[in-house]
mmCIF file of C-alpha atoms and ligand atoms in Angstrom:
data_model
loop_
_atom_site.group_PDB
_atom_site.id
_atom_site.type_symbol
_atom_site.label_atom_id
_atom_site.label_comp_id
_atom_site.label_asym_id
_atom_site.label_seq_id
_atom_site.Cartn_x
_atom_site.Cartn_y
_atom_site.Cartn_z
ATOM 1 C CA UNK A 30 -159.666 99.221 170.226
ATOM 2 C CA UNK A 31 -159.480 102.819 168.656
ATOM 3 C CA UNK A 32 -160.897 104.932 171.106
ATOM 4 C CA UNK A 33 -163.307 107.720 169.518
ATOM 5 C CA UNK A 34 -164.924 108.720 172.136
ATOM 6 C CA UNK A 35 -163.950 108.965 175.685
ATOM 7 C CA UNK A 36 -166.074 110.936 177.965
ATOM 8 C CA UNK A 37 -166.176 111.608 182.198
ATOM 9 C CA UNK A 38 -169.953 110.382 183.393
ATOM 10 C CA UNK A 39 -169.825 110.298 186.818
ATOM 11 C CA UNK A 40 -168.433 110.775 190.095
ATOM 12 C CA UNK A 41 -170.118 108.720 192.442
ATOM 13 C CA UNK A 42 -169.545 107.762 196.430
ATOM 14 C CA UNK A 43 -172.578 105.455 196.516
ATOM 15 C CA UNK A 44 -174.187 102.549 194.558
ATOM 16 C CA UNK A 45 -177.448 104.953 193.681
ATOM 17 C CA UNK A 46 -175.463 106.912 191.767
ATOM 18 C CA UNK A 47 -173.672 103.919 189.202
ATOM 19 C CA UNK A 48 -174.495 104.315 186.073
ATOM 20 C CA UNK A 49 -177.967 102.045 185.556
ATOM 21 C CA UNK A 50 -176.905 99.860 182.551
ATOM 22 C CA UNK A 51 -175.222 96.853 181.486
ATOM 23 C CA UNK A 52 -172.140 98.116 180.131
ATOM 24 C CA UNK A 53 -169.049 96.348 181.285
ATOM 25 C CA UNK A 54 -166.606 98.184 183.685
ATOM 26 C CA UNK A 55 -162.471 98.299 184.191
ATOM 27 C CA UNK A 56 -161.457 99.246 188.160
ATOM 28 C CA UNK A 57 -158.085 100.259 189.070
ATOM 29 C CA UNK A 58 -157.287 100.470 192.721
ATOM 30 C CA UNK A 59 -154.056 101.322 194.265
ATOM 31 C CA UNK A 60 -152.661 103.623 196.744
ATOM 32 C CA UNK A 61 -152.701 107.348 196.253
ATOM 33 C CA UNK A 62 -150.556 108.927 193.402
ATOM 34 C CA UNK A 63 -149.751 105.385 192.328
ATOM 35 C CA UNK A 64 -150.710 106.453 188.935
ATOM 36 C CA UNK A 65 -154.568 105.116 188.681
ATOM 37 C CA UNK A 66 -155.704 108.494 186.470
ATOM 38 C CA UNK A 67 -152.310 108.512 184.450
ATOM 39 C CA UNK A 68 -153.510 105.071 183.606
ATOM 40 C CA UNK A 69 -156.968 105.794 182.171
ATOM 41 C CA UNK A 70 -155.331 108.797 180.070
ATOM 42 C CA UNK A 71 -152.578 106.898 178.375
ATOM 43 C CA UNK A 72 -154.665 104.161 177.489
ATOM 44 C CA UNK A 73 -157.246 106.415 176.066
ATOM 45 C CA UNK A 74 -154.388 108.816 174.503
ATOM 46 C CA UNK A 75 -156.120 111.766 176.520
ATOM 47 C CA UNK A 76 -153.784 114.607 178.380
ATOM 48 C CA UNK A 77 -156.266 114.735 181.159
ATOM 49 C CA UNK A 78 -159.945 113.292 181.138
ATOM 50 C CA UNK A 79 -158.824 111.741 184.016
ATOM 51 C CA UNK A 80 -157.860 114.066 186.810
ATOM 52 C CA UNK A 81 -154.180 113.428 187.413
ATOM 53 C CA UNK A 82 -153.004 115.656 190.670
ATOM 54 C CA UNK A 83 -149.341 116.295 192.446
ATOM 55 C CA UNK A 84 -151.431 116.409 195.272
ATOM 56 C CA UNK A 85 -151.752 112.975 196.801
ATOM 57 C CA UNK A 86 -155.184 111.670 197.894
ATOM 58 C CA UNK A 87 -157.018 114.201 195.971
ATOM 59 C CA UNK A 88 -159.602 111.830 193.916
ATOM 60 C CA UNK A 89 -162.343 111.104 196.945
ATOM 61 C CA UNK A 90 -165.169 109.264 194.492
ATOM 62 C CA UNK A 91 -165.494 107.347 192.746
ATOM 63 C CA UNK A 92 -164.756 108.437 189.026
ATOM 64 C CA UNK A 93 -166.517 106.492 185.785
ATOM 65 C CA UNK A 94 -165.480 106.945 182.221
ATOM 66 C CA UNK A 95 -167.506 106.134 179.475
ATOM 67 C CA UNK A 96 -165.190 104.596 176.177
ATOM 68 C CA UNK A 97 -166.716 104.204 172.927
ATOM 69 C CA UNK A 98 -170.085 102.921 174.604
ATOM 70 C CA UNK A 99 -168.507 100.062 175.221
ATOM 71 C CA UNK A 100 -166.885 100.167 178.967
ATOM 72 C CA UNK A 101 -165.845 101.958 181.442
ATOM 73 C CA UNK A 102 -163.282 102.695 183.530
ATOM 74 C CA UNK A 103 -164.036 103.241 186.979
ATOM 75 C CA UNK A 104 -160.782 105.579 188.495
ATOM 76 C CA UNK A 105 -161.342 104.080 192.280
ATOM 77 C CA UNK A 106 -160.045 107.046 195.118
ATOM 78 C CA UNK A 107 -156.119 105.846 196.062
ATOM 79 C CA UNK A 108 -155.542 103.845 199.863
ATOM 80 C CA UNK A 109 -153.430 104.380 201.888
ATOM 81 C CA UNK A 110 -153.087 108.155 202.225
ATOM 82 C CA UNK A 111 -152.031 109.333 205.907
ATOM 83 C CA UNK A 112 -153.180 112.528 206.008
ATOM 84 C CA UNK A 113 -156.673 111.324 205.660
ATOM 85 C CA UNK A 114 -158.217 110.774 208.676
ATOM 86 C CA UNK A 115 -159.514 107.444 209.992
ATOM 87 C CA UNK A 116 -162.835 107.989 209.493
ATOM 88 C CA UNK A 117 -162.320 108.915 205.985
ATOM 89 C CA UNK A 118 -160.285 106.020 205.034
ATOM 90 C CA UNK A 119 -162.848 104.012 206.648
ATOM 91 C CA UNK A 120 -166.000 105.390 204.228
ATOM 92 C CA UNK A 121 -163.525 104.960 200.877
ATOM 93 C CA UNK A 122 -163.122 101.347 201.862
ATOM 94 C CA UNK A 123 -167.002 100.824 202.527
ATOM 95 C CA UNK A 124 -167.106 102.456 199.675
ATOM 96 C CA UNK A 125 -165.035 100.159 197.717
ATOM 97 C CA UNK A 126 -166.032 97.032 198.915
ATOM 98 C CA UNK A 127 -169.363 98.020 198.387
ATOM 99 C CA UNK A 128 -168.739 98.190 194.712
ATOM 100 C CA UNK A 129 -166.289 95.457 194.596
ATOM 101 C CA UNK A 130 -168.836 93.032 196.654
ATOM 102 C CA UNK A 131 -172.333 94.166 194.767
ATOM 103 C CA UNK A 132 -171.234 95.681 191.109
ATOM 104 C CA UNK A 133 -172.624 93.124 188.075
ATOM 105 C CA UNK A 134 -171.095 95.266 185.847
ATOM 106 C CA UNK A 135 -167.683 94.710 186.983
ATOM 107 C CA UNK A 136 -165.788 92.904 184.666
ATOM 108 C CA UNK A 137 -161.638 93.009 185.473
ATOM 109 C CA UNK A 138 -159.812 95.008 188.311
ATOM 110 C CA UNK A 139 -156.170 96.487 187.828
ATOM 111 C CA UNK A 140 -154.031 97.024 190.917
ATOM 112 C CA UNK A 141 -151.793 99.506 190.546
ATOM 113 C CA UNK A 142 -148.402 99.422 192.614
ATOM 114 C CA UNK A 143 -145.155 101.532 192.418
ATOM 115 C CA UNK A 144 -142.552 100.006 190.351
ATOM 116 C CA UNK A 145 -139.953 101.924 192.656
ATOM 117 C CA UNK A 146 -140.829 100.597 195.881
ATOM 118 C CA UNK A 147 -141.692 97.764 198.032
ATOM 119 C CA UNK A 148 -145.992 96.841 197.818
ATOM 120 C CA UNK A 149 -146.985 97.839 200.731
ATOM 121 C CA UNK A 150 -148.659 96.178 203.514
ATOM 122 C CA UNK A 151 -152.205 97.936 201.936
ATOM 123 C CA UNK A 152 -151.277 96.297 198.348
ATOM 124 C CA UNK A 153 -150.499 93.172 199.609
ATOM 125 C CA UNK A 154 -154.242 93.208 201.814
ATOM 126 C CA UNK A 155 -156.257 94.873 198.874
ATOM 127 C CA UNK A 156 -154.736 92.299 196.347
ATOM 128 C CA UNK A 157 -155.434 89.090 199.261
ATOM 129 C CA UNK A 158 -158.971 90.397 199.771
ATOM 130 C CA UNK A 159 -159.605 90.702 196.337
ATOM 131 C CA UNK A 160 -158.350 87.143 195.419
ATOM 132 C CA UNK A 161 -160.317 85.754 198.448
ATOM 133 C CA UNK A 162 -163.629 87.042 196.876
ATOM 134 C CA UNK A 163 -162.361 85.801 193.393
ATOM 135 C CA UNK A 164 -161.441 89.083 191.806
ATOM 136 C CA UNK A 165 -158.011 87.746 190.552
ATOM 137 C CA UNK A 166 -156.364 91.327 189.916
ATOM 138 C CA UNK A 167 -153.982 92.083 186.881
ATOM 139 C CA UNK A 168 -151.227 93.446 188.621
ATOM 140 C CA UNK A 169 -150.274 96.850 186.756
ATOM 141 C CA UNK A 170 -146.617 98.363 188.217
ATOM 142 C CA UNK A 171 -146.962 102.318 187.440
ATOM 143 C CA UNK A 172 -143.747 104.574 186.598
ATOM 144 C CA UNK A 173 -141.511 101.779 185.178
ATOM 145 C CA UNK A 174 -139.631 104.671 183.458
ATOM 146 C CA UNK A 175 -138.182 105.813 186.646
ATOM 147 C CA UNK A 176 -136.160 102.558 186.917
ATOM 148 C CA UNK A 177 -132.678 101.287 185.536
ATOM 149 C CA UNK A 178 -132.984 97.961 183.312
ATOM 150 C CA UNK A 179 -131.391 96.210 185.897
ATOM 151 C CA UNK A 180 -133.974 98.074 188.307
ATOM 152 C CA UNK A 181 -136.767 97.187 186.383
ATOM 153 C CA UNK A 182 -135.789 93.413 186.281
ATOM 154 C CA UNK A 183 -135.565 92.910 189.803
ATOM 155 C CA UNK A 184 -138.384 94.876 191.015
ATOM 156 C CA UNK A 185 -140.873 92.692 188.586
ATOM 157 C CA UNK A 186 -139.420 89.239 190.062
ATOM 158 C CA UNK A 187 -140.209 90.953 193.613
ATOM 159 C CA UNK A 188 -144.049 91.631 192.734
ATOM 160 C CA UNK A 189 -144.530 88.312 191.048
ATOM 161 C CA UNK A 190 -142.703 86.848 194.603
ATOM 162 C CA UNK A 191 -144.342 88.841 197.052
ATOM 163 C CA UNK A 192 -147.921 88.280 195.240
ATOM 164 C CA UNK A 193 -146.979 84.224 193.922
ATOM 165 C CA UNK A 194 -148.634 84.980 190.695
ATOM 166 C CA UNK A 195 -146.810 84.238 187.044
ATOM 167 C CA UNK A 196 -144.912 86.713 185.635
ATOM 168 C CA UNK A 197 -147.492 86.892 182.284
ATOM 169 C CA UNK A 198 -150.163 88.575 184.757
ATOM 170 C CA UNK A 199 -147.949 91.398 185.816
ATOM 171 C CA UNK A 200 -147.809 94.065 183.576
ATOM 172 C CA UNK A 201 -145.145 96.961 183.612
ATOM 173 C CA UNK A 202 -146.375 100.280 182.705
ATOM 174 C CA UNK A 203 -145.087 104.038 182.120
ATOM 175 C CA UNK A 204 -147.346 106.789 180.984
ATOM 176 C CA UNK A 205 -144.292 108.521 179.844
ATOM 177 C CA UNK A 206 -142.655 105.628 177.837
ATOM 178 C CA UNK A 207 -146.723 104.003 177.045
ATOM 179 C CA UNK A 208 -144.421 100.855 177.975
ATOM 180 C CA UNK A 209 -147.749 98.440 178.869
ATOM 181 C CA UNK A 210 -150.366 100.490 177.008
ATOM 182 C CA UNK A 211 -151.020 97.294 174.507
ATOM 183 C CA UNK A 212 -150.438 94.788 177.447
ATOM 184 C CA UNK A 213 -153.234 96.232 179.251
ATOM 185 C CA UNK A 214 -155.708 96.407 176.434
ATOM 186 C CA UNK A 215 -155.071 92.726 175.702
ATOM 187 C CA UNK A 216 -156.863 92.173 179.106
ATOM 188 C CA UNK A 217 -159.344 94.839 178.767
ATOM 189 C CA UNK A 218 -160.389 93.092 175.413
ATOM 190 C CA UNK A 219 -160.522 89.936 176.561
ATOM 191 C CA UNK A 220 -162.641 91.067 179.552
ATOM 192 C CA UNK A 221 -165.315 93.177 177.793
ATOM 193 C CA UNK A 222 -165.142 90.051 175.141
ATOM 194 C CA UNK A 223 -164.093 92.527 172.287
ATOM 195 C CA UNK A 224 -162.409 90.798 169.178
ATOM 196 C CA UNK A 225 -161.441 93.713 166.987
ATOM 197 C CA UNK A 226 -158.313 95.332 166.826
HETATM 198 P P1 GTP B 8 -154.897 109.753 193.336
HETATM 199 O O1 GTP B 8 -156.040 110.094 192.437
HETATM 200 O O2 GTP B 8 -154.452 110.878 194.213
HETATM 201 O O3 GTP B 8 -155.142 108.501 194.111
HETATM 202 O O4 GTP B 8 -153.600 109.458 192.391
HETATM 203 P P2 GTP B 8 -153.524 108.560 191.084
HETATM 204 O O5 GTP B 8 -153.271 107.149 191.460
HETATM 205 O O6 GTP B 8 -154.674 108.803 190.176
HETATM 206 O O7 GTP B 8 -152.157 109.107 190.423
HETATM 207 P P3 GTP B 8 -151.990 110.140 189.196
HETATM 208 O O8 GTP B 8 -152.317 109.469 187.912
HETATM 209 O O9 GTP B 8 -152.665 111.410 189.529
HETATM 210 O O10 GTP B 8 -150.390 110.313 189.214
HETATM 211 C C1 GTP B 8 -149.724 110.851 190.344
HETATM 212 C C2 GTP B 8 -148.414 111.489 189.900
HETATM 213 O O11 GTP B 8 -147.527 110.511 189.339
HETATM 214 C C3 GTP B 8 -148.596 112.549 188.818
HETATM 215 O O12 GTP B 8 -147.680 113.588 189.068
HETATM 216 C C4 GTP B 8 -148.231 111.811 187.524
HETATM 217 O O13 GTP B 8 -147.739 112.663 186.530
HETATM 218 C C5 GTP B 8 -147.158 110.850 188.012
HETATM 219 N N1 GTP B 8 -147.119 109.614 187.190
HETATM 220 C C6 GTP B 8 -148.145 108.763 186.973
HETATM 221 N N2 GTP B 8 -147.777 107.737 186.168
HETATM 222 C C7 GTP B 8 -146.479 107.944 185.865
HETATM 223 C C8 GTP B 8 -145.520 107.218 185.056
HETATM 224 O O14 GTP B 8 -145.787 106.157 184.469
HETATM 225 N N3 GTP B 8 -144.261 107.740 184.974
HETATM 226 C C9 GTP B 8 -143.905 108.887 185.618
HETATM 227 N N4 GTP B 8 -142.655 109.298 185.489
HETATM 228 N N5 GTP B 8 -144.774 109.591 186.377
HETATM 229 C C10 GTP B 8 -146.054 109.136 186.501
HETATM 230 MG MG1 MG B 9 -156.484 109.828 190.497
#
């Protein structure tokens, strides 16, 4: 899809505030500074609708992106961050689920893990919770630039391992290389049922 117009609607922490359509909607989730915002941007082929940040844990809502009228992304706020404190993490998760559990509009979720390291024991609970309410998640694994070819090899037969799912529904990505961009607007297609180019 040739995006033409990309624009920032809403940032939202609870379900009164969701945009009151029909319009289908993409959800990455994934820790903090995984690369959920670089995401949105390089698909769209936007420097910064999305707020990208140095500063871990910095997107707190809830962020929905309008594309074309067609969809939207919703930019979920990143787990896992342990500066936040306990009672915070606990009202993003509510949060979350809340969404997850009650959106219609939701259409396909991306989780978003590091490519460098490990998924951690928050990936590997967000992506079991989600597949235990049916919410099969395209696994997306961020900053595959940083890695060697031999790197990059190993760490995706890890992910498919550690998460038993086929190799065809893990998709590496780099929003420096754009390694993945066409990869993940196969699925977004498919999801939104779009059959242009
Ligand atoms: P929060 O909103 O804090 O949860 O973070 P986020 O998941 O939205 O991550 P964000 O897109 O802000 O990226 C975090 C940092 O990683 C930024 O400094 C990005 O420039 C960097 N980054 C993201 N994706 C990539 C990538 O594919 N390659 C490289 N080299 N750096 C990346
Ligand atoms: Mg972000």
């Amino acid at each position: 899809m040739k995006v033409k117009q990309a624009e920032f609607v809403i940032s939202a922490v609870s379900e009164k505030q969701y945009p009151d359509d029909a319009l289908p909607e993409i959800v990455l989730l994934g820790r903090s500074n995984v690369g959920k915002s670089s995401f949105v941007n390089t698909l769209i082929s936007r420097k910064n609708l999305a707020r990208t940040s140095s500063q871990p844990g910095k997107t707190q809502t809830m962020n929905f992106y309008q594309i074309n009228d067609m969809f939207r992304f919703v930019d979920m706020p990143g787990y896992g961050y342990a500066k936040v404190s306990k009672k915070e993490r606990e009202k993003w998760g509510r949060m979350i689920e809340d969404y997850l559990h009650n959106r219609q509009n939701l259409s396909a979720v991306f989780l978003l893990v590091d490519s460098r390291h490990e998924p951690t024991e928050d990936d590997r609970l967000m992506f079991d919770w989600l597949v235990y309410y049916d919410m099969v998640p395209v696994v997306v694994m961020t900053k595959y630039d940083k890695l060697s070819k031999t790197r990059q090899r190993k760490a995706k037969d890890n992910i498919t391992k550690t998460f038993g799912i086929r190799s065809s529904d893990v998709i590496p990505f780099s929003a420096v290389s754009k390694t993945g961009k066409n990869e993940a607007w196969e699925v977004i297609h498919t999801a939104i049922g779009y059959e242009g180019d």
